[in-house]
DNA sequence: CATACGATTGACT
DNA sequence: GTCAATCGTATGA
């Protein structure tokens, strides 16, 4: 990779990557790259934490069937499902499985690798903040990457907002599997995955 | 219509 | 460790 990462460094993952079960996709997303090209410039981060949600899952937005909010989750795989959390933050998921299946993977944290000044601006309003906290947590991730409700339904298999391959040879990171964070149902399902030991992973230290 | 509650974060004790 | 912010969505009268 060149010193300054370019959009072409991150070849989009094909749709078939996402056309599988949410748990399998969540695992395989570790070490991939979330990329967003905007007028402000190019931002990218290595995905280091994600959680799986599916239809048979009491903790999922799809557990009670299709609604106006979750309709994107029933659409084609590889598209982005964005929802508002606590009336304050945006959270983004990648839709998985076939069309008609309500499943997705919540992106919870990335390690920033491109466009760091842009992310700093979005997150800390220009002030300096800890690099580690730039995109650590689902709400922070969306803030740093410039993802909002406007991106609900966008296709992440092509620019300007996509999930790409890590430049160079991909070596699968060492994964840690834990229960999901912040839910009150199905609390023991081990459907959260993160890069073991990464400081860019959210949640309590014991879950890293 | 009323109301309870978050797939969170940041400020504060 | 505790707690408020803030509002879309779901649920029930």
Coordinates of C-alpha atoms (C1' of nucleotides) in Angstrom, one line a residue:
Chain A
X1 CA 0.0 0.0 0.0
X2 CA 1.2 3.5 -0.8
X3 CA 1.8 5.9 2.0
X4 CA -1.5 7.7 1.4
X5 CA -4.3 5.1 0.9
X6 CA -6.5 5.4 -2.2
X7 CA -9.9 4.1 -2.8
X8 CA -8.6 1.5 -5.3
X9 CA -6.5 0.0 -2.5
X10 CA -9.7 -1.5 -1.1
X11 CA -11.4 -3.8 -3.6
X12 CA -15.0 -4.2 -2.6
X13 CA -16.1 -7.6 -1.3
X14 CA -18.6 -9.4 -3.7
X15 CA -22.2 -9.7 -2.8
X16 CA -21.9 -13.4 -2.2
X17 CA -19.7 -12.6 0.8
X18 CA -22.8 -11.3 2.5
X19 CA -25.2 -13.9 1.3
X20 CA -24.6 -16.2 4.2
X21 CA -25.6 -16.5 7.8
X22 CA -25.0 -13.4 10.0
X23 CA -22.7 -15.3 12.3
X24 CA -20.4 -16.5 9.5
X25 CA -20.4 -13.0 7.9
X26 CA -19.6 -11.3 11.3
X27 CA -16.6 -13.6 11.8
X28 CA -15.3 -13.0 8.3
X29 CA -15.7 -9.3 8.5
X30 CA -12.9 -9.1 11.1
X31 CA -9.9 -7.5 9.4
X32 CA -11.8 -6.2 6.4
X33 CA -12.0 -2.5 5.7
X34 CA -14.9 -0.1 5.9
X35 CA -14.4 2.7 3.4
X36 CA -16.3 6.0 2.8
X37 CA -15.5 8.4 0.0
X38 CA -17.1 11.8 0.5
X39 CA -16.4 15.4 -0.6
X40 CA -14.4 15.7 2.6
X41 CA -12.1 13.0 1.4
X42 CA -11.5 9.3 1.9
X43 CA -12.0 7.6 5.2
X44 CA -11.2 3.9 6.0
X45 CA -10.9 1.7 9.0
X46 CA -10.2 -2.0 9.7
X47 CA -13.2 -3.7 11.2
X48 CA -12.2 -5.0 14.6
X49 CA -15.6 -5.7 16.2
X50 CA -19.1 -6.8 15.1
X51 CA -22.2 -8.6 16.2
X52 CA -24.6 -10.9 14.4
X53 CA -28.4 -10.6 14.6
X54 CA -31.0 -12.8 12.9
X55 CA -34.7 -13.5 12.6
X56 CA -34.8 -16.2 15.2
X57 CA -33.1 -13.9 17.7
X58 CA -35.0 -12.2 20.5
X59 CA -32.4 -9.4 20.5
X60 CA -32.9 -8.6 16.8
X61 CA -34.9 -5.8 15.4
X62 CA -36.4 -8.4 13.1
X63 CA -37.6 -10.8 15.8
X64 CA -41.2 -9.5 15.5
X65 CA -41.2 -9.4 11.7
X66 CA -41.0 -6.6 9.1
X67 CA -41.7 -3.0 10.1
X68 CA -41.0 0.4 8.6
X69 CA -37.7 0.7 10.5
X70 CA -36.2 -2.7 9.8
X71 CA -37.3 -3.2 6.1
X72 CA -33.7 -2.8 4.9
X73 CA -32.8 -5.9 6.8
X74 CA -35.1 -7.9 4.6
X75 CA -33.6 -6.6 1.5
X76 CA -30.6 -7.8 -0.5
X77 CA -27.4 -8.8 1.3
X78 CA -24.5 -6.3 1.3
X79 CA -26.7 -3.3 1.8
X80 CA -26.5 -1.0 4.9
X81 CA -29.1 -1.0 7.6
X82 CA -28.9 2.2 9.7
X83 CA -31.0 3.0 12.7
X84 CA -31.1 5.6 15.5
X85 CA -30.0 4.5 18.9
X86 CA -31.2 6.2 22.1
X87 CA -32.5 9.1 20.0
X88 CA -28.9 10.3 19.7
X89 CA -26.6 8.1 17.8
X90 CA -26.6 6.2 14.5
X91 CA -25.7 2.5 14.3
X92 CA -24.9 0.7 11.1
X93 CA -25.3 -2.9 10.0
X94 CA -24.5 -4.9 6.9
X95 CA -27.5 -7.0 5.7
X96 CA -26.7 -10.7 5.4
X97 CA -28.5 -13.8 4.0
X98 CA -30.8 -13.9 1.0
X99 CA -33.5 -11.3 0.2
X100 CA -36.5 -11.9 2.4
X101 CA -34.3 -13.0 5.3
X102 CA -34.1 -10.4 8.2
X103 CA -30.5 -10.6 9.3
X104 CA -27.6 -8.3 9.6
X105 CA -24.2 -7.7 11.3
X106 CA -23.8 -4.6 13.5
X107 CA -20.5 -2.9 12.9
X108 CA -19.2 -1.9 16.4
X109 CA -15.7 -0.6 15.9
X110 CA -12.9 0.1 13.4
X111 CA -9.3 0.9 13.6
X112 CA -8.9 4.1 11.5
X113 CA -6.3 3.8 8.7
X114 CA -7.2 6.6 6.3
X115 CA -8.7 10.1 6.6
X116 CA -7.9 10.4 10.3
X117 CA -8.2 14.3 10.3
X118 CA -11.6 14.0 8.7
X119 CA -12.7 11.6 11.4
X120 CA -11.2 13.8 14.2
X121 CA -13.3 16.7 12.8
X122 CA -16.5 14.7 12.7
X123 CA -16.0 13.2 16.2
X124 CA -14.4 15.9 18.2
X125 CA -15.5 19.0 16.2
X126 CA -11.9 19.7 15.2
X127 CA -10.4 19.3 18.7
X128 CA -7.8 16.6 19.4
X129 CA -9.2 13.4 20.9
X130 CA -7.8 10.0 21.6
X131 CA -7.1 8.0 18.3
X132 CA -8.3 4.9 20.1
X133 CA -11.8 6.4 20.7
X134 CA -12.3 7.7 17.1
X135 CA -14.5 4.8 16.0
X136 CA -14.7 2.6 19.1
X137 CA -18.4 1.8 19.6
X138 CA -21.2 1.7 17.0
X139 CA -22.3 5.3 17.5
X140 CA -18.8 6.6 17.4
X141 CA -18.0 4.5 14.3
X142 CA -20.9 6.1 12.4
X143 CA -20.0 9.6 13.6
X144 CA -16.4 9.1 12.5
X145 CA -17.2 7.5 9.2
X146 CA -19.9 10.1 8.3
X147 CA -22.7 7.5 8.3
X148 CA -26.3 8.7 9.0
X149 CA -29.9 7.8 8.2
X150 CA -29.2 8.9 4.6
X151 CA -27.1 5.8 4.2
X152 CA -29.9 3.3 5.1
X153 CA -30.2 1.0 2.2
X154 CA -27.0 1.9 0.3
X155 CA -25.1 -0.9 -1.4
X156 CA -21.8 -1.6 0.4
X157 CA -20.4 -3.6 -2.5
X158 CA -19.5 -0.5 -4.4
X159 CA -18.3 3.1 -3.8
X160 CA -18.9 5.6 -2.3
X161 CA -19.5 3.6 0.9
X162 CA -18.2 0.0 0.8
X163 CA -16.5 -2.9 2.6
X164 CA -13.2 -3.8 0.9
X165 CA -10.3 -6.2 1.1
X166 CA -7.3 -5.4 3.2
X167 CA -4.5 -4.2 1.0
X168 CA -1.8 -6.9 0.4
X169 CA -2.1 -10.4 1.6
X170 CA -4.9 -11.0 4.0
X171 CA -4.0 -12.7 7.2
X172 CA -7.0 -13.6 9.4
X173 CA -6.7 -11.9 12.8
X174 CA -6.9 -13.9 16.0
X175 CA -10.6 -13.7 17.0
X176 CA -12.3 -13.4 20.3
X177 CA -15.9 -14.6 20.7
X178 CA -18.2 -13.2 23.4
X179 CA -21.9 -12.4 24.2
X180 CA -23.2 -9.3 22.6
X181 CA -23.1 -5.9 24.3
X182 CA -26.0 -3.7 25.5
X183 CA -28.9 -6.1 24.9
X184 CA -31.4 -7.5 27.4
X185 CA -32.6 -10.6 25.6
X186 CA -30.6 -13.6 24.4
X187 CA -27.8 -12.2 26.5
X188 CA -25.7 -15.4 26.4
X189 CA -25.6 -16.0 22.7
X190 CA -21.9 -15.8 21.7
X191 CA -22.5 -13.7 18.6
X192 CA -20.0 -10.9 19.1
X193 CA -16.6 -11.1 17.5
X194 CA -13.6 -8.9 17.8
X195 CA -9.9 -8.9 17.1
X196 CA -8.3 -10.2 20.2
X197 CA -6.5 -7.6 22.2
X198 CA -7.1 -4.7 19.9
X199 CA -7.3 -1.4 21.7
X200 CA -9.8 -0.2 19.1
X201 CA -12.4 -2.7 20.4
X202 CA -15.3 -1.3 22.5
X203 CA -16.8 -2.6 25.7
X204 CA -15.1 -3.6 29.0
X205 CA -11.5 -4.8 28.9
X206 CA -12.6 -8.4 29.8
X207 CA -14.5 -8.6 26.5
X208 CA -11.5 -7.7 24.4
Chain B
dC1 C1' -53.3 9.4 22.1
dA2 C1' -50.0 8.0 26.0
dT3 C1' -46.1 5.9 27.5
dA4 C1' -42.1 2.9 28.0
dC5 C1' -37.8 1.8 26.2
dG6 C1' -33.6 1.2 23.9
dA7 C1' -27.9 -3.1 19.5
dT8 C1' -25.0 4.3 23.3
dT9 C1' -22.2 7.9 24.8
dG10 C1' -20.2 11.3 27.7
dA11 C1' -20.1 13.7 31.9
dC12 C1' -19.7 13.1 36.5
dT13 C1' -19.1 10.9 41.8
Chain C
dG1 C1' -19.2 3.1 39.6
dT2 C1' -24.0 6.2 38.4
dC3 C1' -26.9 8.9 35.4
dA4 C1' -29.1 12.1 31.9
dA5 C1' -29.6 13.2 27.0
dT6 C1' -33.1 12.6 23.3
dC7 C1' -36.4 10.7 20.0
dG8 C1' -38.0 7.0 16.8
dT9 C1' -40.4 2.9 17.4
dA10 C1' -43.4 -0.3 19.5
dT11 C1' -47.2 -1.3 22.3
dG12 C1' -51.5 -0.6 24.6
dA13 C1' -55.6 2.3 25.9

